Amino acid sequence: MSLASLNVAGNLLGGAMPGLAAALLYPGVALRRVSLERCKLGDKGVIALAAGLGAGCPLEELRVGHNSVSDVGFARLCSALEANTHLRVLDMQWNSVRDATALCGALRKNSSLRSVGLAWNKLGTAGAQALAKGGAQQRVG
């Protein structure tokens, strides 16, 4: 039996993320759910995760809430999701995301993503409009 779920929420992993991300998302690892909430990842940590979220990554659920992730890290994560075919849940709550445009691009290309948590970010009116436009394009396109 292999490990399917890992919850390391609340551990201060920021500086260790590049190595940890490589280990968690290595092609032979069978993890399906990873919770890295409140780990002080920041943009660098999320970018390290994004590097492993390509088409072959079996991860189905990624929780990276409360990590001070800005538009920079979010955009890289969304870019990686364009090629990903397994991730179903992305929880990005309580970060500093303002621009949802990158997510809209990912949603147009990614048919596996079913739930995205963006509560308590800084989307504002422009972010909400981008999500509404992107959601409409996904349903129609």
mmCIF file of N, CA and C in Angstrom:
data_model
loop_
_atom_site.group_PDB
_atom_site.id
_atom_site.type_symbol
_atom_site.label_atom_id
_atom_site.label_comp_id
_atom_site.label_asym_id
_atom_site.label_seq_id
_atom_site.Cartn_x
_atom_site.Cartn_y
_atom_site.Cartn_z
ATOM 1 N N MET A 1 0.850 -1.169 0.000
ATOM 2 C CA MET A 1 0.000 0.000 0.000
ATOM 3 C C MET A 1 0.897 1.234 0.000
ATOM 4 N N SER A 2 0.528 2.249 -0.775
ATOM 5 C CA SER A 2 1.317 3.477 -0.805
ATOM 6 C C SER A 2 0.520 4.620 -0.199
ATOM 7 N N LEU A 3 1.230 5.613 0.263
ATOM 8 C CA LEU A 3 0.632 6.784 0.894
ATOM 9 C C LEU A 3 -0.182 7.563 -0.133
ATOM 10 N N ALA A 4 -1.447 7.852 0.173
ATOM 11 C CA ALA A 4 -2.319 8.563 -0.754
ATOM 12 C C ALA A 4 -2.583 9.994 -0.332
ATOM 13 N N SER A 5 -2.423 10.298 0.968
ATOM 14 C CA SER A 5 -2.752 11.626 1.468
ATOM 15 C C SER A 5 -1.684 12.087 2.458
ATOM 16 N N LEU A 6 -1.313 13.357 2.350
ATOM 17 C CA LEU A 6 -0.319 13.923 3.262
ATOM 18 C C LEU A 6 -0.789 15.292 3.710
ATOM 19 N N ASN A 7 -0.885 15.491 5.022
ATOM 20 C CA ASN A 7 -1.276 16.769 5.596
ATOM 21 C C ASN A 7 -0.140 17.260 6.479
ATOM 22 N N VAL A 8 0.548 18.301 6.031
ATOM 23 C CA VAL A 8 1.621 18.911 6.825
ATOM 24 C C VAL A 8 1.286 20.374 7.126
ATOM 25 N N ALA A 9 -0.003 20.677 7.156
ATOM 26 C CA ALA A 9 -0.462 22.038 7.418
ATOM 27 C C ALA A 9 0.128 22.566 8.725
ATOM 28 N N GLY A 10 0.467 23.841 8.716
ATOM 29 C CA GLY A 10 0.967 24.496 9.913
ATOM 30 C C GLY A 10 2.460 24.351 10.156
ATOM 31 N N ASN A 11 3.136 23.582 9.370
ATOM 32 C CA ASN A 11 4.591 23.448 9.491
ATOM 33 C C ASN A 11 5.248 24.507 8.619
ATOM 34 N N LEU A 12 6.264 25.156 9.124
ATOM 35 C CA LEU A 12 6.915 26.252 8.405
ATOM 36 C C LEU A 12 7.902 25.679 7.393
ATOM 37 N N LEU A 13 7.403 25.421 6.194
ATOM 38 C CA LEU A 13 8.168 24.718 5.161
ATOM 39 C C LEU A 13 8.718 25.617 4.070
ATOM 40 N N GLY A 14 8.465 26.908 4.143
ATOM 41 C CA GLY A 14 8.823 27.830 3.071
ATOM 42 C C GLY A 14 10.164 27.570 2.419
ATOM 43 N N GLY A 15 11.241 27.556 3.170
ATOM 44 C CA GLY A 15 12.578 27.378 2.612
ATOM 45 C C GLY A 15 12.847 25.974 2.092
ATOM 46 N N ALA A 16 12.112 25.005 2.590
ATOM 47 C CA ALA A 16 12.330 23.618 2.181
ATOM 48 C C ALA A 16 11.482 23.212 0.986
ATOM 49 N N MET A 17 10.642 24.107 0.490
ATOM 50 C CA MET A 17 9.685 23.739 -0.540
ATOM 51 C C MET A 17 10.269 23.222 -1.845
ATOM 52 N N PRO A 18 11.316 23.795 -2.395
ATOM 53 C CA PRO A 18 11.795 23.234 -3.670
ATOM 54 C C PRO A 18 12.108 21.742 -3.587
ATOM 55 N N GLY A 19 12.814 21.327 -2.565
ATOM 56 C CA GLY A 19 13.132 19.912 -2.399
ATOM 57 C C GLY A 19 11.916 19.082 -2.050
ATOM 58 N N LEU A 20 11.067 19.607 -1.185
ATOM 59 C CA LEU A 20 9.864 18.885 -0.790
ATOM 60 C C LEU A 20 8.909 18.736 -1.974
ATOM 61 N N ALA A 21 8.756 19.779 -2.746
ATOM 62 C CA ALA A 21 7.873 19.719 -3.916
ATOM 63 C C ALA A 21 8.354 18.662 -4.892
ATOM 64 N N ALA A 22 9.660 18.618 -5.112
ATOM 65 C CA ALA A 22 10.217 17.619 -6.023
ATOM 66 C C ALA A 22 9.940 16.207 -5.505
ATOM 67 N N ALA A 23 10.040 16.009 -4.198
ATOM 68 C CA ALA A 23 9.791 14.689 -3.613
ATOM 69 C C ALA A 23 8.304 14.329 -3.653
ATOM 70 N N LEU A 24 7.436 15.290 -3.337
ATOM 71 C CA LEU A 24 5.997 15.026 -3.300
ATOM 72 C C LEU A 24 5.428 14.735 -4.675
ATOM 73 N N LEU A 25 5.935 15.416 -5.676
ATOM 74 C CA LEU A 25 5.359 15.322 -7.011
ATOM 75 C C LEU A 25 6.205 14.496 -7.973
ATOM 76 N N TYR A 26 7.154 13.760 -7.433
ATOM 77 C CA TYR A 26 7.999 12.894 -8.246
ATOM 78 C C TYR A 26 7.108 11.880 -8.975
ATOM 79 N N PRO A 27 7.386 11.588 -10.249
ATOM 80 C CA PRO A 27 6.503 10.710 -11.029
ATOM 81 C C PRO A 27 6.139 9.383 -10.378
ATOM 82 N N GLY A 28 6.998 8.786 -9.570
ATOM 83 C CA GLY A 28 6.683 7.495 -8.958
ATOM 84 C C GLY A 28 5.869 7.590 -7.675
ATOM 85 N N VAL A 29 5.667 8.782 -7.141
ATOM 86 C CA VAL A 29 4.923 8.960 -5.895
ATOM 87 C C VAL A 29 3.429 8.956 -6.194
ATOM 88 N N ALA A 30 2.661 8.232 -5.377
ATOM 89 C CA ALA A 30 1.233 8.044 -5.641
ATOM 90 C C ALA A 30 0.332 8.965 -4.824
ATOM 91 N N LEU A 31 0.851 10.044 -4.275
ATOM 92 C CA LEU A 31 0.016 10.937 -3.476
ATOM 93 C C LEU A 31 -1.146 11.492 -4.285
ATOM 94 N N ARG A 32 -2.314 11.493 -3.687
ATOM 95 C CA ARG A 32 -3.510 12.026 -4.346
ATOM 96 C C ARG A 32 -3.955 13.344 -3.700
ATOM 97 N N ARG A 33 -3.693 13.486 -2.398
ATOM 98 C CA ARG A 33 -4.111 14.689 -1.670
ATOM 99 C C ARG A 33 -2.954 15.214 -0.836
ATOM 100 N N VAL A 34 -2.704 16.536 -0.964
ATOM 101 C CA VAL A 34 -1.647 17.184 -0.188
ATOM 102 C C VAL A 34 -2.201 18.470 0.405
ATOM 103 N N SER A 35 -2.021 18.627 1.707
ATOM 104 C CA SER A 35 -2.417 19.859 2.383
ATOM 105 C C SER A 35 -1.169 20.558 2.905
ATOM 106 N N LEU A 36 -0.926 21.748 2.364
ATOM 107 C CA LEU A 36 0.222 22.568 2.763
ATOM 108 C C LEU A 36 -0.252 23.928 3.290
ATOM 109 N N GLU A 37 -1.409 23.935 3.913
ATOM 110 C CA GLU A 37 -1.965 25.182 4.427
ATOM 111 C C GLU A 37 -1.121 25.699 5.591
ATOM 112 N N ARG A 38 -0.979 27.021 5.632
ATOM 113 C CA ARG A 38 -0.252 27.706 6.715
ATOM 114 C C ARG A 38 1.193 27.223 6.855
ATOM 115 N N CYS A 39 1.867 27.042 5.741
ATOM 116 C CA CYS A 39 3.252 26.561 5.765
ATOM 117 C C CYS A 39 4.264 27.638 5.354
ATOM 118 N N LYS A 40 3.808 28.876 5.207
ATOM 119 C CA LYS A 40 4.670 29.993 4.804
ATOM 120 C C LYS A 40 5.386 29.725 3.478
ATOM 121 N N LEU A 41 4.635 29.208 2.510
ATOM 122 C CA LEU A 41 5.210 28.879 1.209
ATOM 123 C C LEU A 41 5.556 30.117 0.399
ATOM 124 N N GLY A 42 4.674 31.103 0.396
ATOM 125 C CA GLY A 42 4.877 32.279 -0.436
ATOM 126 C C GLY A 42 4.903 31.901 -1.905
ATOM 127 N N ASP A 43 5.255 32.870 -2.743
ATOM 128 C CA ASP A 43 5.297 32.624 -4.183
ATOM 129 C C ASP A 43 6.352 31.579 -4.550
ATOM 130 N N LYS A 44 7.510 31.633 -3.905
ATOM 131 C CA LYS A 44 8.578 30.681 -4.243
ATOM 132 C C LYS A 44 8.143 29.237 -4.026
ATOM 133 N N GLY A 45 7.472 28.977 -2.916
ATOM 134 C CA GLY A 45 7.021 27.621 -2.625
ATOM 135 C C GLY A 45 5.980 27.126 -3.601
ATOM 136 N N VAL A 46 5.039 28.004 -3.952
ATOM 137 C CA VAL A 46 3.985 27.609 -4.891
ATOM 138 C C VAL A 46 4.553 27.435 -6.301
ATOM 139 N N ILE A 47 5.528 28.249 -6.656
ATOM 140 C CA ILE A 47 6.179 28.088 -7.959
ATOM 141 C C ILE A 47 6.918 26.743 -8.015
ATOM 142 N N ALA A 48 7.532 26.350 -6.901
ATOM 143 C CA ALA A 48 8.193 25.040 -6.848
ATOM 144 C C ALA A 48 7.169 23.920 -7.032
ATOM 145 N N LEU A 49 5.994 24.057 -6.416
ATOM 146 C CA LEU A 49 4.931 23.066 -6.611
ATOM 147 C C LEU A 49 4.465 23.042 -8.061
ATOM 148 N N ALA A 50 4.297 24.222 -8.634
ATOM 149 C CA ALA A 50 3.814 24.330 -10.013
ATOM 150 C C ALA A 50 4.716 23.582 -10.983
ATOM 151 N N ALA A 51 6.007 23.585 -10.703
ATOM 152 C CA ALA A 51 6.961 22.914 -11.593
ATOM 153 C C ALA A 51 6.693 21.411 -11.698
ATOM 154 N N GLY A 52 6.056 20.828 -10.684
ATOM 155 C CA GLY A 52 5.783 19.394 -10.705
ATOM 156 C C GLY A 52 4.359 19.021 -11.060
ATOM 157 N N LEU A 53 3.523 20.005 -11.347
ATOM 158 C CA LEU A 53 2.106 19.730 -11.601
ATOM 159 C C LEU A 53 1.779 19.518 -13.074
ATOM 160 N N GLY A 54 2.696 18.988 -13.825
ATOM 161 C CA GLY A 54 2.465 18.770 -15.248
ATOM 162 C C GLY A 54 1.461 17.668 -15.517
ATOM 163 N N ALA A 55 1.388 17.252 -16.741
ATOM 164 C CA ALA A 55 0.386 16.292 -17.192
ATOM 165 C C ALA A 55 0.468 14.946 -16.468
ATOM 166 N N GLY A 56 1.638 14.516 -16.057
ATOM 167 C CA GLY A 56 1.776 13.204 -15.433
ATOM 168 C C GLY A 56 1.565 13.172 -13.936
ATOM 169 N N CYS A 57 1.347 14.301 -13.300
ATOM 170 C CA CYS A 57 1.190 14.355 -11.852
ATOM 171 C C CYS A 57 -0.169 13.775 -11.440
ATOM 172 N N PRO A 58 -0.180 12.762 -10.543
ATOM 173 C CA PRO A 58 -1.442 12.116 -10.156
ATOM 174 C C PRO A 58 -2.225 12.855 -9.063
ATOM 175 N N LEU A 59 -1.706 13.967 -8.572
ATOM 176 C CA LEU A 59 -2.341 14.697 -7.478
ATOM 177 C C LEU A 59 -3.755 15.128 -7.860
ATOM 178 N N GLU A 60 -4.710 14.862 -6.980
ATOM 179 C CA GLU A 60 -6.109 15.208 -7.222
ATOM 180 C C GLU A 60 -6.578 16.388 -6.375
ATOM 181 N N GLU A 61 -5.916 16.624 -5.256
ATOM 182 C CA GLU A 61 -6.330 17.700 -4.359
ATOM 183 C C GLU A 61 -5.104 18.397 -3.794
ATOM 184 N N LEU A 62 -5.071 19.722 -3.945
ATOM 185 C CA LEU A 62 -3.955 20.518 -3.435
ATOM 186 C C LEU A 62 -4.519 21.672 -2.620
ATOM 187 N N ARG A 63 -4.126 21.747 -1.366
ATOM 188 C CA ARG A 63 -4.585 22.803 -0.461
ATOM 189 C C ARG A 63 -3.381 23.643 -0.039
ATOM 190 N N VAL A 64 -3.373 24.890 -0.504
ATOM 191 C CA VAL A 64 -2.274 25.814 -0.196
ATOM 192 C C VAL A 64 -2.803 27.149 0.335
ATOM 193 N N GLY A 65 -3.843 27.090 1.136
ATOM 194 C CA GLY A 65 -4.403 28.289 1.733
ATOM 195 C C GLY A 65 -3.491 28.873 2.803
ATOM 196 N N HIS A 66 -3.668 30.161 3.099
ATOM 197 C CA HIS A 66 -2.920 30.858 4.159
ATOM 198 C C HIS A 66 -1.406 30.812 3.921
ATOM 199 N N ASN A 67 -0.956 31.128 2.725
ATOM 200 C CA ASN A 67 0.474 31.043 2.421
ATOM 201 C C ASN A 67 1.061 32.296 1.792
ATOM 202 N N SER A 68 0.365 33.416 1.863
ATOM 203 C CA SER A 68 0.862 34.686 1.311
ATOM 204 C C SER A 68 1.242 34.577 -0.165
ATOM 205 N N VAL A 69 0.456 33.862 -0.928
ATOM 206 C CA VAL A 69 0.701 33.703 -2.358
ATOM 207 C C VAL A 69 0.066 34.881 -3.092
ATOM 208 N N SER A 70 0.859 35.530 -3.942
ATOM 209 C CA SER A 70 0.367 36.677 -4.712
ATOM 210 C C SER A 70 0.012 36.235 -6.132
ATOM 211 N N ASP A 71 -0.281 37.209 -6.975
ATOM 212 C CA ASP A 71 -0.611 36.925 -8.373
ATOM 213 C C ASP A 71 0.526 36.211 -9.095
ATOM 214 N N VAL A 72 1.762 36.474 -8.702
ATOM 215 C CA VAL A 72 2.924 35.860 -9.359
ATOM 216 C C VAL A 72 2.886 34.337 -9.187
ATOM 217 N N GLY A 73 2.783 33.883 -7.951
ATOM 218 C CA GLY A 73 2.732 32.448 -7.692
ATOM 219 C C GLY A 73 1.472 31.804 -8.229
ATOM 220 N N PHE A 74 0.347 32.509 -8.093
ATOM 221 C CA PHE A 74 -0.930 31.987 -8.573
ATOM 222 C C PHE A 74 -0.913 31.806 -10.089
ATOM 223 N N ALA A 75 -0.331 32.766 -10.800
ATOM 224 C CA ALA A 75 -0.260 32.673 -12.266
ATOM 225 C C ALA A 75 0.572 31.458 -12.695
ATOM 226 N N ARG A 76 1.680 31.207 -12.014
ATOM 227 C CA ARG A 76 2.516 30.041 -12.361
ATOM 228 C C ARG A 76 1.782 28.739 -12.071
ATOM 229 N N LEU A 77 1.064 28.716 -10.956
ATOM 230 C CA LEU A 77 0.288 27.531 -10.612
ATOM 231 C C LEU A 77 -0.797 27.280 -11.660
ATOM 232 N N CYS A 78 -1.488 28.324 -12.050
ATOM 233 C CA CYS A 78 -2.544 28.198 -13.066
ATOM 234 C C CYS A 78 -1.976 27.774 -14.408
ATOM 235 N N SER A 79 -0.824 28.280 -14.745
ATOM 236 C CA SER A 79 -0.175 27.891 -15.999
ATOM 237 C C SER A 79 0.118 26.392 -15.995
ATOM 238 N N ALA A 80 0.584 25.875 -14.870
ATOM 239 C CA ALA A 80 0.861 24.438 -14.756
ATOM 240 C C ALA A 80 -0.424 23.625 -14.868
ATOM 241 N N LEU A 81 -1.525 24.165 -14.384
ATOM 242 C CA LEU A 81 -2.798 23.444 -14.416
ATOM 243 C C LEU A 81 -3.362 23.304 -15.826
ATOM 244 N N GLU A 82 -2.878 24.105 -16.737
ATOM 245 C CA GLU A 82 -3.356 23.991 -18.121
ATOM 246 C C GLU A 82 -3.052 22.614 -18.705
ATOM 247 N N ALA A 83 -1.942 22.011 -18.290
ATOM 248 C CA ALA A 83 -1.546 20.702 -18.807
ATOM 249 C C ALA A 83 -1.931 19.552 -17.873
ATOM 250 N N ASN A 84 -2.316 19.864 -16.647
ATOM 251 C CA ASN A 84 -2.627 18.845 -15.658
ATOM 252 C C ASN A 84 -3.978 18.200 -15.961
ATOM 253 N N THR A 85 -4.051 16.890 -15.824
ATOM 254 C CA THR A 85 -5.298 16.179 -16.131
ATOM 255 C C THR A 85 -5.886 15.446 -14.928
ATOM 256 N N HIS A 86 -5.311 15.622 -13.743
ATOM 257 C CA HIS A 86 -5.784 14.896 -12.567
ATOM 258 C C HIS A 86 -6.332 15.784 -11.454
ATOM 259 N N LEU A 87 -5.784 16.972 -11.268
ATOM 260 C CA LEU A 87 -6.183 17.808 -10.137
ATOM 261 C C LEU A 87 -7.660 18.165 -10.232
ATOM 262 N N ARG A 88 -8.386 17.890 -9.157
ATOM 263 C CA ARG A 88 -9.823 18.176 -9.110
ATOM 264 C C ARG A 88 -10.142 19.317 -8.148
ATOM 265 N N VAL A 89 -9.323 19.461 -7.089
ATOM 266 C CA VAL A 89 -9.575 20.466 -6.059
ATOM 267 C C VAL A 89 -8.319 21.305 -5.843
ATOM 268 N N LEU A 90 -8.486 22.620 -5.938
ATOM 269 C CA LEU A 90 -7.412 23.563 -5.628
ATOM 270 C C LEU A 90 -7.948 24.543 -4.599
ATOM 271 N N ASP A 91 -7.356 24.542 -3.422
ATOM 272 C CA ASP A 91 -7.765 25.457 -2.360
ATOM 273 C C ASP A 91 -6.685 26.518 -2.188
ATOM 274 N N MET A 92 -7.028 27.742 -2.561
ATOM 275 C CA MET A 92 -6.107 28.892 -2.478
ATOM 276 C C MET A 92 -6.657 29.967 -1.537
ATOM 277 N N GLN A 93 -7.487 29.577 -0.577
ATOM 278 C CA GLN A 93 -8.113 30.545 0.319
ATOM 279 C C GLN A 93 -7.086 31.269 1.186
ATOM 280 N N TRP A 94 -7.442 32.485 1.574
ATOM 281 C CA TRP A 94 -6.634 33.297 2.486
ATOM 282 C C TRP A 94 -5.218 33.559 1.949
ATOM 283 N N ASN A 95 -5.100 33.912 0.698
ATOM 284 C CA ASN A 95 -3.829 34.331 0.128
ATOM 285 C C ASN A 95 -3.953 35.790 -0.307
ATOM 286 N N SER A 96 -3.164 36.233 -1.238
ATOM 287 C CA SER A 96 -3.177 37.637 -1.681
ATOM 288 C C SER A 96 -3.416 37.742 -3.180
ATOM 289 N N VAL A 97 -4.255 36.877 -3.708
ATOM 290 C CA VAL A 97 -4.540 36.854 -5.139
ATOM 291 C C VAL A 97 -5.514 37.978 -5.485
ATOM 292 N N ARG A 98 -5.156 38.764 -6.493
ATOM 293 C CA ARG A 98 -6.007 39.850 -6.980
ATOM 294 C C ARG A 98 -6.515 39.576 -8.394
ATOM 295 N N ASP A 99 -5.678 38.958 -9.199
ATOM 296 C CA ASP A 99 -5.959 38.790 -10.627
ATOM 297 C C ASP A 99 -6.342 37.334 -10.928
ATOM 298 N N ALA A 100 -7.543 37.129 -11.388
ATOM 299 C CA ALA A 100 -8.033 35.782 -11.681
ATOM 300 C C ALA A 100 -7.894 35.411 -13.156
ATOM 301 N N THR A 101 -7.264 36.255 -13.950
ATOM 302 C CA THR A 101 -7.138 36.010 -15.384
ATOM 303 C C THR A 101 -6.431 34.689 -15.680
ATOM 304 N N ALA A 102 -5.364 34.393 -14.948
ATOM 305 C CA ALA A 102 -4.615 33.147 -15.177
ATOM 306 C C ALA A 102 -5.484 31.924 -14.903
ATOM 307 N N LEU A 103 -6.341 32.013 -13.898
ATOM 308 C CA LEU A 103 -7.230 30.901 -13.603
ATOM 309 C C LEU A 103 -8.204 30.678 -14.752
ATOM 310 N N CYS A 104 -8.702 31.741 -15.322
ATOM 311 C CA CYS A 104 -9.635 31.626 -16.451
ATOM 312 C C CYS A 104 -8.982 30.903 -17.619
ATOM 313 N N GLY A 105 -7.714 31.206 -17.879
ATOM 314 C CA GLY A 105 -6.984 30.515 -18.942
ATOM 315 C C GLY A 105 -6.835 29.036 -18.643
ATOM 316 N N ALA A 106 -6.539 28.723 -17.380
ATOM 317 C CA ALA A 106 -6.389 27.318 -16.993
ATOM 318 C C ALA A 106 -7.712 26.572 -17.111
ATOM 319 N N LEU A 107 -8.804 27.219 -16.733
ATOM 320 C CA LEU A 107 -10.111 26.563 -16.795
ATOM 321 C C LEU A 107 -10.544 26.271 -18.220
ATOM 322 N N ARG A 108 -10.101 27.092 -19.162
ATOM 323 C CA ARG A 108 -10.441 26.841 -20.566
ATOM 324 C C ARG A 108 -9.741 25.586 -21.093
ATOM 325 N N LYS A 109 -8.579 25.253 -20.525
ATOM 326 C CA LYS A 109 -7.799 24.114 -21.026
ATOM 327 C C LYS A 109 -7.865 22.885 -20.127
ATOM 328 N N ASN A 110 -8.260 23.052 -18.873
ATOM 329 C CA ASN A 110 -8.256 21.969 -17.910
ATOM 330 C C ASN A 110 -9.689 21.511 -17.657
ATOM 331 N N SER A 111 -9.993 20.272 -18.022
ATOM 332 C CA SER A 111 -11.352 19.768 -17.830
ATOM 333 C C SER A 111 -11.507 18.958 -16.546
ATOM 334 N N SER A 112 -10.436 18.729 -15.811
ATOM 335 C CA SER A 112 -10.523 17.913 -14.598
ATOM 336 C C SER A 112 -10.816 18.736 -13.343
ATOM 337 N N LEU A 113 -10.445 19.994 -13.317
ATOM 338 C CA LEU A 113 -10.611 20.835 -12.130
ATOM 339 C C LEU A 113 -12.096 21.064 -11.853
ATOM 340 N N ARG A 114 -12.529 20.710 -10.645
ATOM 341 C CA ARG A 114 -13.942 20.814 -10.281
ATOM 342 C C ARG A 114 -14.209 21.849 -9.190
ATOM 343 N N SER A 115 -13.222 22.138 -8.364
ATOM 344 C CA SER A 115 -13.433 23.055 -7.244
ATOM 345 C C SER A 115 -12.190 23.911 -7.033
ATOM 346 N N VAL A 116 -12.409 25.227 -6.980
ATOM 347 C CA VAL A 116 -11.317 26.167 -6.710
ATOM 348 C C VAL A 116 -11.771 27.072 -5.570
ATOM 349 N N GLY A 117 -11.021 27.084 -4.489
ATOM 350 C CA GLY A 117 -11.340 27.936 -3.344
ATOM 351 C C GLY A 117 -10.495 29.199 -3.374
ATOM 352 N N LEU A 118 -11.158 30.331 -3.526
ATOM 353 C CA LEU A 118 -10.463 31.621 -3.550
ATOM 354 C C LEU A 118 -11.000 32.584 -2.483
ATOM 355 N N ALA A 119 -11.693 32.064 -1.500
ATOM 356 C CA ALA A 119 -12.253 32.917 -0.451
ATOM 357 C C ALA A 119 -11.143 33.665 0.285
ATOM 358 N N TRP A 120 -11.448 34.854 0.712
ATOM 359 C CA TRP A 120 -10.558 35.688 1.516
ATOM 360 C C TRP A 120 -9.252 36.045 0.815
ATOM 361 N N ASN A 121 -9.317 36.234 -0.487
ATOM 362 C CA ASN A 121 -8.203 36.795 -1.237
ATOM 363 C C ASN A 121 -8.526 38.269 -1.467
ATOM 364 N N LYS A 122 -7.953 38.879 -2.452
ATOM 365 C CA LYS A 122 -8.142 40.307 -2.714
ATOM 366 C C LYS A 122 -8.643 40.538 -4.130
ATOM 367 N N LEU A 123 -9.587 39.704 -4.577
ATOM 368 C CA LEU A 123 -10.032 39.746 -5.964
ATOM 369 C C LEU A 123 -10.714 41.054 -6.345
ATOM 370 N N GLY A 124 -11.590 41.564 -5.538
ATOM 371 C CA GLY A 124 -12.277 42.802 -5.869
ATOM 372 C C GLY A 124 -13.158 42.663 -7.100
ATOM 373 N N THR A 125 -13.639 43.785 -7.598
ATOM 374 C CA THR A 125 -14.551 43.806 -8.741
ATOM 375 C C THR A 125 -13.905 43.257 -10.004
ATOM 376 N N ALA A 126 -12.670 43.675 -10.289
ATOM 377 C CA ALA A 126 -11.992 43.217 -11.507
ATOM 378 C C ALA A 126 -11.779 41.703 -11.479
ATOM 379 N N GLY A 127 -11.410 41.167 -10.338
ATOM 380 C CA GLY A 127 -11.211 39.730 -10.219
ATOM 381 C C GLY A 127 -12.506 38.961 -10.399
ATOM 382 N N ALA A 128 -13.587 39.485 -9.818
ATOM 383 C CA ALA A 128 -14.892 38.837 -9.958
ATOM 384 C C ALA A 128 -15.360 38.863 -11.409
ATOM 385 N N GLN A 129 -15.122 39.975 -12.085
ATOM 386 C CA GLN A 129 -15.508 40.076 -13.490
ATOM 387 C C GLN A 129 -14.721 39.097 -14.350
ATOM 388 N N ALA A 130 -13.427 38.956 -14.070
ATOM 389 C CA ALA A 130 -12.609 38.006 -14.830
ATOM 390 C C ALA A 130 -13.107 36.578 -14.615
ATOM 391 N N LEU A 131 -13.464 36.250 -13.376
ATOM 392 C CA LEU A 131 -13.988 34.903 -13.091
ATOM 393 C C LEU A 131 -15.320 34.664 -13.791
ATOM 394 N N ALA A 132 -16.180 35.656 -13.767
ATOM 395 C CA ALA A 132 -17.476 35.518 -14.424
ATOM 396 C C ALA A 132 -17.296 35.322 -15.925
ATOM 397 N N LYS A 133 -16.407 36.099 -16.515
ATOM 398 C CA LYS A 133 -16.147 35.983 -17.950
ATOM 399 C C LYS A 133 -15.520 34.618 -18.273
ATOM 400 N N GLY A 134 -14.552 34.207 -17.461
ATOM 401 C CA GLY A 134 -13.891 32.922 -17.675
ATOM 402 C C GLY A 134 -14.823 31.756 -17.496
ATOM 403 N N GLY A 135 -15.711 31.818 -16.506
ATOM 404 C CA GLY A 135 -16.691 30.765 -16.294
ATOM 405 C C GLY A 135 -17.653 30.643 -17.452
ATOM 406 N N ALA A 136 -18.078 31.775 -17.987
ATOM 407 C CA ALA A 136 -18.992 31.757 -19.135
ATOM 408 C C ALA A 136 -18.296 31.154 -20.346
ATOM 409 N N GLN A 137 -17.029 31.496 -20.544
ATOM 410 C CA GLN A 137 -16.279 30.952 -21.692
ATOM 411 C C GLN A 137 -16.080 29.452 -21.544
ATOM 412 N N GLN A 138 -15.873 28.992 -20.313
ATOM 413 C CA GLN A 138 -15.668 27.569 -20.107
ATOM 414 C C GLN A 138 -16.948 26.791 -20.430
ATOM 415 N N ARG A 139 -18.090 27.314 -20.045
ATOM 416 C CA ARG A 139 -19.349 26.619 -20.322
ATOM 417 C C ARG A 139 -19.673 26.617 -21.799
ATOM 418 N N VAL A 140 -19.403 27.734 -22.472
ATOM 419 C CA VAL A 140 -19.743 27.860 -23.890
ATOM 420 C C VAL A 140 -18.715 27.194 -24.771
ATOM 421 N N GLY A 141 -17.401 27.383 -24.419
ATOM 422 C CA GLY A 141 -16.301 26.905 -25.267
ATOM 423 C C GLY A 141 -16.089 25.509 -25.151
#
